[in-house]
Short mmCIF file of C-alpha atoms in Angstrom, two decimals:
data_model
loop_
_atom_site.label_atom_id
_atom_site.label_comp_id
_atom_site.label_asym_id
_atom_site.label_seq_id
_atom_site.Cartn_x
_atom_site.Cartn_y
_atom_site.Cartn_z
CA UNK Q 1 0.00 0.00 0.00
CA UNK Q 2 1.40 3.38 -1.04
CA UNK Q 3 1.62 6.46 1.13
CA UNK Q 4 -1.47 8.10 -0.34
CA UNK Q 5 -3.66 5.12 0.44
CA UNK Q 6 -2.13 4.75 3.90
CA UNK Q 7 -3.00 8.36 4.69
CA UNK Q 8 -6.48 7.86 3.24
CA UNK Q 9 -7.11 4.89 5.53
CA UNK Q 10 -5.75 6.80 8.49
CA UNK Q 11 -8.26 9.60 7.92
CA UNK Q 12 -11.12 7.12 7.53
CA UNK Q 13 -10.11 5.28 10.72
CA UNK Q 14 -10.00 8.55 12.66
CA UNK Q 15 -13.35 9.56 11.16
CA UNK Q 16 -14.91 6.27 12.22
CA UNK Q 17 -13.54 6.50 15.77
CA UNK Q 18 -14.96 10.00 16.12
CA UNK Q 19 -18.33 8.80 14.81
CA UNK Q 20 -18.23 5.93 17.31
CA UNK Q 21 -17.65 8.42 20.12
CA UNK Q 22 -20.87 10.13 19.00
CA UNK Q 23 -22.67 6.75 18.72
CA UNK Q 24 -23.06 7.49 15.02
CA UNK Q 25 -20.92 4.84 13.35
CA UNK Q 26 -23.60 2.31 12.42
CA UNK Q 27 -23.46 1.49 8.69
CA UNK Q 28 -20.32 3.61 8.12
CA UNK Q 29 -19.14 3.47 4.49
CA UNK Q 30 -15.49 3.93 3.61
CA UNK Q 31 -14.65 5.66 0.33
CA UNK Q 32 -11.91 7.44 -1.55
CA UNK Q 33 -9.56 6.44 -4.35
CA UNK Q 34 -11.48 3.97 -6.53
CA UNK Q 35 -9.75 0.61 -6.77
CA UNK Q 36 -8.44 -0.48 -10.16
CA UNK Q 37 -7.71 -4.16 -9.60
CA UNK Q 38 -9.60 -7.26 -10.73
CA UNK Q 39 -13.39 -6.97 -11.07
CA UNK Q 40 -15.15 -10.18 -10.06
CA UNK Q 41 -18.63 -11.51 -9.34
CA UNK Q 42 -19.40 -13.36 -6.10
CA UNK Q 43 -22.45 -13.97 -3.90
CA UNK Q 44 -24.76 -12.02 -6.19
CA UNK Q 45 -22.67 -8.84 -6.40
CA UNK Q 46 -19.75 -7.31 -8.27
CA UNK Q 47 -16.60 -6.58 -6.29
CA UNK Q 48 -13.21 -5.11 -7.02
CA UNK Q 49 -9.74 -5.67 -5.66
CA UNK Q 50 -7.07 -3.09 -5.01
CA UNK Q 51 -4.72 -2.45 -7.91
CA UNK Q 52 -2.59 0.29 -9.42
CA UNK Q 53 -5.00 3.09 -8.50
CA UNK Q 54 -2.43 5.11 -6.56
CA UNK Q 55 0.15 5.00 -9.36
CA UNK Q 56 -2.56 5.82 -11.90
CA UNK Q 57 -3.73 8.76 -9.81
CA UNK Q 58 -0.31 10.24 -9.16
CA UNK Q 59 0.71 10.01 -12.83
CA UNK Q 60 -2.54 11.39 -14.28
CA UNK Q 61 -2.66 14.83 -15.89
CA UNK Q 62 -6.24 15.22 -14.71
CA UNK Q 63 -7.47 13.75 -11.44
CA UNK Q 64 -11.20 13.82 -10.73
CA UNK Q 65 -12.62 13.97 -7.21
CA UNK Q 66 -16.36 13.31 -7.03
CA UNK Q 67 -18.08 14.65 -3.91
CA UNK Q 68 -21.57 13.33 -3.16
CA UNK Q 69 -23.81 13.62 -0.12
CA UNK Q 70 -24.14 10.09 1.26
CA UNK Q 71 -24.74 6.46 0.30
CA UNK Q 72 -28.31 5.64 -0.66
CA UNK Q 73 -28.39 2.17 0.86
CA UNK Q 74 -29.42 0.36 4.02
CA UNK Q 75 -26.13 -1.50 4.34
CA UNK Q 76 -22.65 0.00 4.26
CA UNK Q 77 -20.09 -1.13 1.70
CA UNK Q 78 -16.69 0.06 0.57
CA UNK Q 79 -17.28 2.71 -2.11
CA UNK Q 80 -13.72 2.16 -3.34
CA UNK Q 81 -14.97 -1.06 -4.94
CA UNK Q 82 -17.47 0.90 -7.04
CA UNK Q 83 -17.93 -0.33 -10.62
CA UNK Q 84 -21.48 0.75 -11.41
CA UNK Q 85 -22.33 -2.71 -12.71
CA UNK Q 86 -25.71 -4.23 -12.03
CA UNK Q 87 -25.54 -7.06 -9.53
CA UNK Q 88 -26.27 -9.80 -12.03
CA UNK Q 89 -23.74 -12.31 -13.33
CA UNK Q 90 -24.49 -11.33 -16.91
CA UNK Q 91 -24.56 -7.55 -16.96
CA UNK Q 92 -24.81 -4.91 -19.65
CA UNK Q 93 -23.35 -1.42 -19.55
CA UNK Q 94 -26.58 -0.29 -21.24
CA UNK Q 95 -28.60 -0.93 -18.08
CA UNK Q 96 -28.14 0.96 -14.85
CA UNK Q 97 -29.50 3.67 -12.61
CA UNK Q 98 -29.31 7.34 -13.69
CA UNK Q 99 -26.79 7.88 -10.87
CA UNK Q 100 -24.09 5.73 -12.45
CA UNK Q 101 -24.95 6.62 -16.05
CA UNK Q 102 -24.52 10.31 -15.31
CA UNK Q 103 -21.27 9.73 -13.43
CA UNK Q 104 -19.90 7.75 -16.37
CA UNK Q 105 -20.80 10.47 -18.86
CA UNK Q 106 -19.66 13.35 -16.67
CA UNK Q 107 -16.37 11.60 -15.90
CA UNK Q 108 -15.67 10.94 -19.56
CA UNK Q 109 -16.51 14.51 -20.49
CA UNK Q 110 -14.54 16.20 -17.71
CA UNK Q 111 -11.44 14.11 -18.39
CA UNK Q 112 -11.57 14.58 -22.18
CA UNK Q 113 -12.88 18.11 -22.75
CA UNK Q 114 -10.23 20.56 -23.92
CA UNK Q 115 -10.17 24.18 -25.00
CA UNK Q 116 -10.59 22.93 -28.58
CA UNK Q 117 -13.23 20.22 -28.35
CA UNK Q 118 -15.92 18.57 -26.25
CA UNK Q 119 -17.00 14.92 -26.55
CA UNK Q 120 -20.56 15.15 -27.86
CA UNK Q 121 -23.51 13.68 -26.00
CA UNK Q 122 -24.02 10.88 -28.52
CA UNK Q 123 -20.47 9.70 -27.91
CA UNK Q 124 -20.66 9.61 -24.12
CA UNK Q 125 -24.22 8.23 -24.11
CA UNK Q 126 -22.69 5.03 -25.50
CA UNK Q 127 -22.28 3.12 -22.24
CA UNK Q 128 -20.01 0.62 -23.99
CA UNK Q 129 -17.52 3.50 -24.16
CA UNK Q 130 -18.13 5.52 -20.99
CA UNK Q 131 -18.78 2.44 -18.81
CA UNK Q 132 -15.37 0.79 -19.24
CA UNK Q 133 -13.71 4.22 -19.09
CA UNK Q 134 -15.29 4.88 -15.69
CA UNK Q 135 -13.81 1.59 -14.45
CA UNK Q 136 -10.27 2.59 -15.43
CA UNK Q 137 -10.07 6.39 -15.01
CA UNK Q 138 -8.27 8.18 -12.14
CA UNK Q 139 -11.23 8.88 -9.84
CA UNK Q 140 -11.72 9.44 -6.13
CA UNK Q 141 -15.30 9.28 -4.84
CA UNK Q 142 -16.00 10.74 -1.41
CA UNK Q 143 -19.29 10.97 0.47
CA UNK Q 144 -19.54 13.98 2.76
CA UNK Q 145 -21.68 11.94 5.16
CA UNK Q 146 -20.21 8.48 5.69
CA UNK Q 147 -23.31 7.02 7.33
CA UNK Q 148 -25.85 5.40 5.01
CA UNK Q 149 -28.88 7.46 4.05
CA UNK Q 150 -31.98 7.37 1.90
CA UNK Q 151 -32.90 8.60 -1.54
CA UNK Q 152 -32.60 12.19 -0.35
CA UNK Q 153 -31.16 14.25 2.49
CA UNK Q 154 -32.26 17.66 3.68
CA UNK Q 155 -29.89 20.61 3.56
CA UNK Q 156 -30.34 20.92 7.30
CA UNK Q 157 -29.12 17.38 7.98
CA UNK Q 158 -26.29 17.61 5.44
CA UNK Q 159 -25.20 20.92 6.97
CA UNK Q 160 -25.11 19.28 10.40
CA UNK Q 161 -22.80 16.52 9.17
CA UNK Q 162 -20.62 18.93 7.21
CA UNK Q 163 -20.14 20.91 10.40
CA UNK Q 164 -19.62 17.96 12.78
CA UNK Q 165 -17.14 16.12 10.54
CA UNK Q 166 -15.57 19.13 8.82
CA UNK Q 167 -11.99 18.43 9.92
CA UNK Q 168 -12.01 14.90 8.51
CA UNK Q 169 -13.70 15.85 5.25
CA UNK Q 170 -11.29 18.73 4.70
CA UNK Q 171 -8.32 16.40 5.28
CA UNK Q 172 -9.68 13.82 2.87
CA UNK Q 173 -10.38 16.37 0.12
CA UNK Q 174 -6.94 17.96 0.51
CA UNK Q 175 -5.19 14.58 0.51
CA UNK Q 176 -6.04 13.81 -3.12
CA UNK Q 177 -4.95 17.18 -4.51
CA UNK Q 178 -7.40 16.67 -7.40
CA UNK Q 179 -7.38 19.31 -10.12
CA UNK Q 180 -11.08 18.81 -10.92
CA UNK Q 181 -13.62 18.58 -8.10
CA UNK Q 182 -17.19 17.63 -9.00
CA UNK Q 183 -19.57 18.87 -6.30
CA UNK Q 184 -22.78 16.87 -6.78
CA UNK Q 185 -25.18 18.74 -4.55
CA UNK Q 186 -26.89 21.65 -6.31
CA UNK Q 187 -30.57 21.94 -5.34
CA UNK Q 188 -32.67 25.02 -6.07
CA UNK Q 189 -29.55 27.06 -6.79
CA UNK Q 190 -27.81 26.11 -3.53
CA UNK Q 191 -24.91 23.66 -3.21
CA UNK Q 192 -23.72 23.00 0.34
CA UNK Q 193 -20.87 20.79 -0.91
CA UNK Q 194 -19.55 23.59 -3.11
CA UNK Q 195 -19.92 26.01 -0.20
CA UNK Q 196 -17.86 23.65 1.97
CA UNK Q 197 -15.07 23.38 -0.61
CA UNK Q 198 -15.00 27.16 -0.96
CA UNK Q 199 -14.97 27.92 2.77
CA UNK Q 200 -12.74 25.10 3.99
CA UNK Q 201 -10.37 24.23 1.13
CA UNK Q 202 -10.19 26.63 -1.84
CA UNK Q 203 -10.90 29.98 -0.24
CA UNK Q 204 -10.06 31.96 -3.39
CA UNK Q 205 -12.62 30.07 -5.48
CA UNK Q 206 -14.51 32.25 -7.93
CA UNK Q 207 -17.17 31.58 -10.53
CA UNK Q 208 -16.02 31.70 -14.16
CA UNK Q 209 -18.07 34.37 -15.98
CA UNK Q 210 -20.56 33.25 -18.63
CA UNK Q 211 -20.60 29.62 -17.46
CA UNK Q 212 -24.06 29.80 -15.93
CA UNK Q 213 -22.67 29.20 -12.40
CA UNK Q 214 -21.40 25.76 -13.50
CA UNK Q 215 -17.66 26.34 -13.26
CA UNK Q 216 -15.49 27.76 -10.47
CA UNK Q 217 -11.75 28.35 -10.52
CA UNK Q 218 -9.03 28.77 -7.91
CA UNK Q 219 -6.27 31.06 -9.27
CA UNK Q 220 -3.86 30.13 -6.48
CA UNK Q 221 -4.06 26.37 -7.11
CA UNK Q 222 -5.34 26.30 -10.74
CA UNK Q 223 -8.04 23.86 -9.66
CA UNK Q 224 -11.50 23.63 -11.23
CA UNK Q 225 -14.67 23.02 -9.26
CA UNK Q 226 -17.93 21.97 -10.91
CA UNK Q 227 -21.24 23.09 -9.42
CA UNK Q 228 -23.27 20.03 -10.36
CA UNK Q 229 -26.66 18.54 -9.72
CA UNK Q 230 -26.82 15.20 -7.94
CA UNK Q 231 -26.33 12.36 -10.45
CA UNK Q 232 -29.82 11.07 -9.60
CA UNK Q 233 -31.53 14.43 -10.15
CA UNK Q 234 -34.55 14.28 -12.43
CA UNK Q 235 -32.94 16.29 -15.19
CA UNK Q 236 -32.47 15.04 -18.74
CA UNK Q 237 -29.17 13.30 -19.41
CA UNK Q 238 -28.41 15.46 -22.42
CA UNK Q 239 -29.45 18.75 -20.84
CA UNK Q 240 -27.17 18.23 -17.86
CA UNK Q 241 -24.20 16.89 -19.81
CA UNK Q 242 -24.27 19.57 -22.49
CA UNK Q 243 -24.69 22.36 -19.94
CA UNK Q 244 -21.78 21.15 -17.85
CA UNK Q 245 -19.37 20.41 -20.67
CA UNK Q 246 -20.06 23.52 -22.72
CA UNK Q 247 -19.40 25.58 -19.60
CA UNK Q 248 -16.18 23.68 -18.87
CA UNK Q 249 -15.08 24.04 -22.48
CA UNK Q 250 -15.60 27.80 -22.26
CA UNK Q 251 -13.65 27.98 -19.00
CA UNK Q 252 -10.78 25.94 -20.45
CA UNK Q 253 -10.64 28.13 -23.55
CA UNK Q 254 -9.82 31.02 -21.24
CA UNK Q 255 -7.41 29.16 -19.00
CA UNK Q 256 -5.98 25.86 -20.27
CA UNK Q 257 -5.67 23.06 -17.72
#
């Protein structure tokens, strides 16, 4: 295990111990740098082993950190094993929940868009392309609230967890040093995850003009932050993808990553 992953586990262990002290560690889901080892099927589910994810991450030109609210499940599992595959022995990339389909498309777009071109929606909508890419790309996926939740969470409850566990979340975000941070939490024009990143991590963050409030930039660190809807939001696939990528393309044309 490399140093990055050792530090990641240290933060998660400290986070769990603090949650236990608050009697709030039931169904605690670990997350972080997505594993890139063997994908295998066992006991009705898809799993993944650790692999070269740390080397891949450290050598990547673009590193994507996905920040979501919490795990919509009744039972905790290690998010680092995430593949997005349906839990059937014979699966198809064409089938899956909007959550994973959007993450596949957004990941492909954010890691391929340049100041000259944007992968079009038809390209990324092909899950036979974006699905395998999602399984191999340099991605870290972090839930702001480690305890399992439901299909939705109120801003009040999310704000409570962001406040109570702020030190651990800030450490975990800073650890990865990602140059693109996807904040999946915009609801009715408000994004508490983006607000957290701006107040606790990238304090010089500023919106890029003419991007429709999609894209933020930190001049001091040259990091990009995306003000995104939740991947399960009831918004058309194409509308969300095109809005996000056109805005990112415009931002990149002004300041190349």
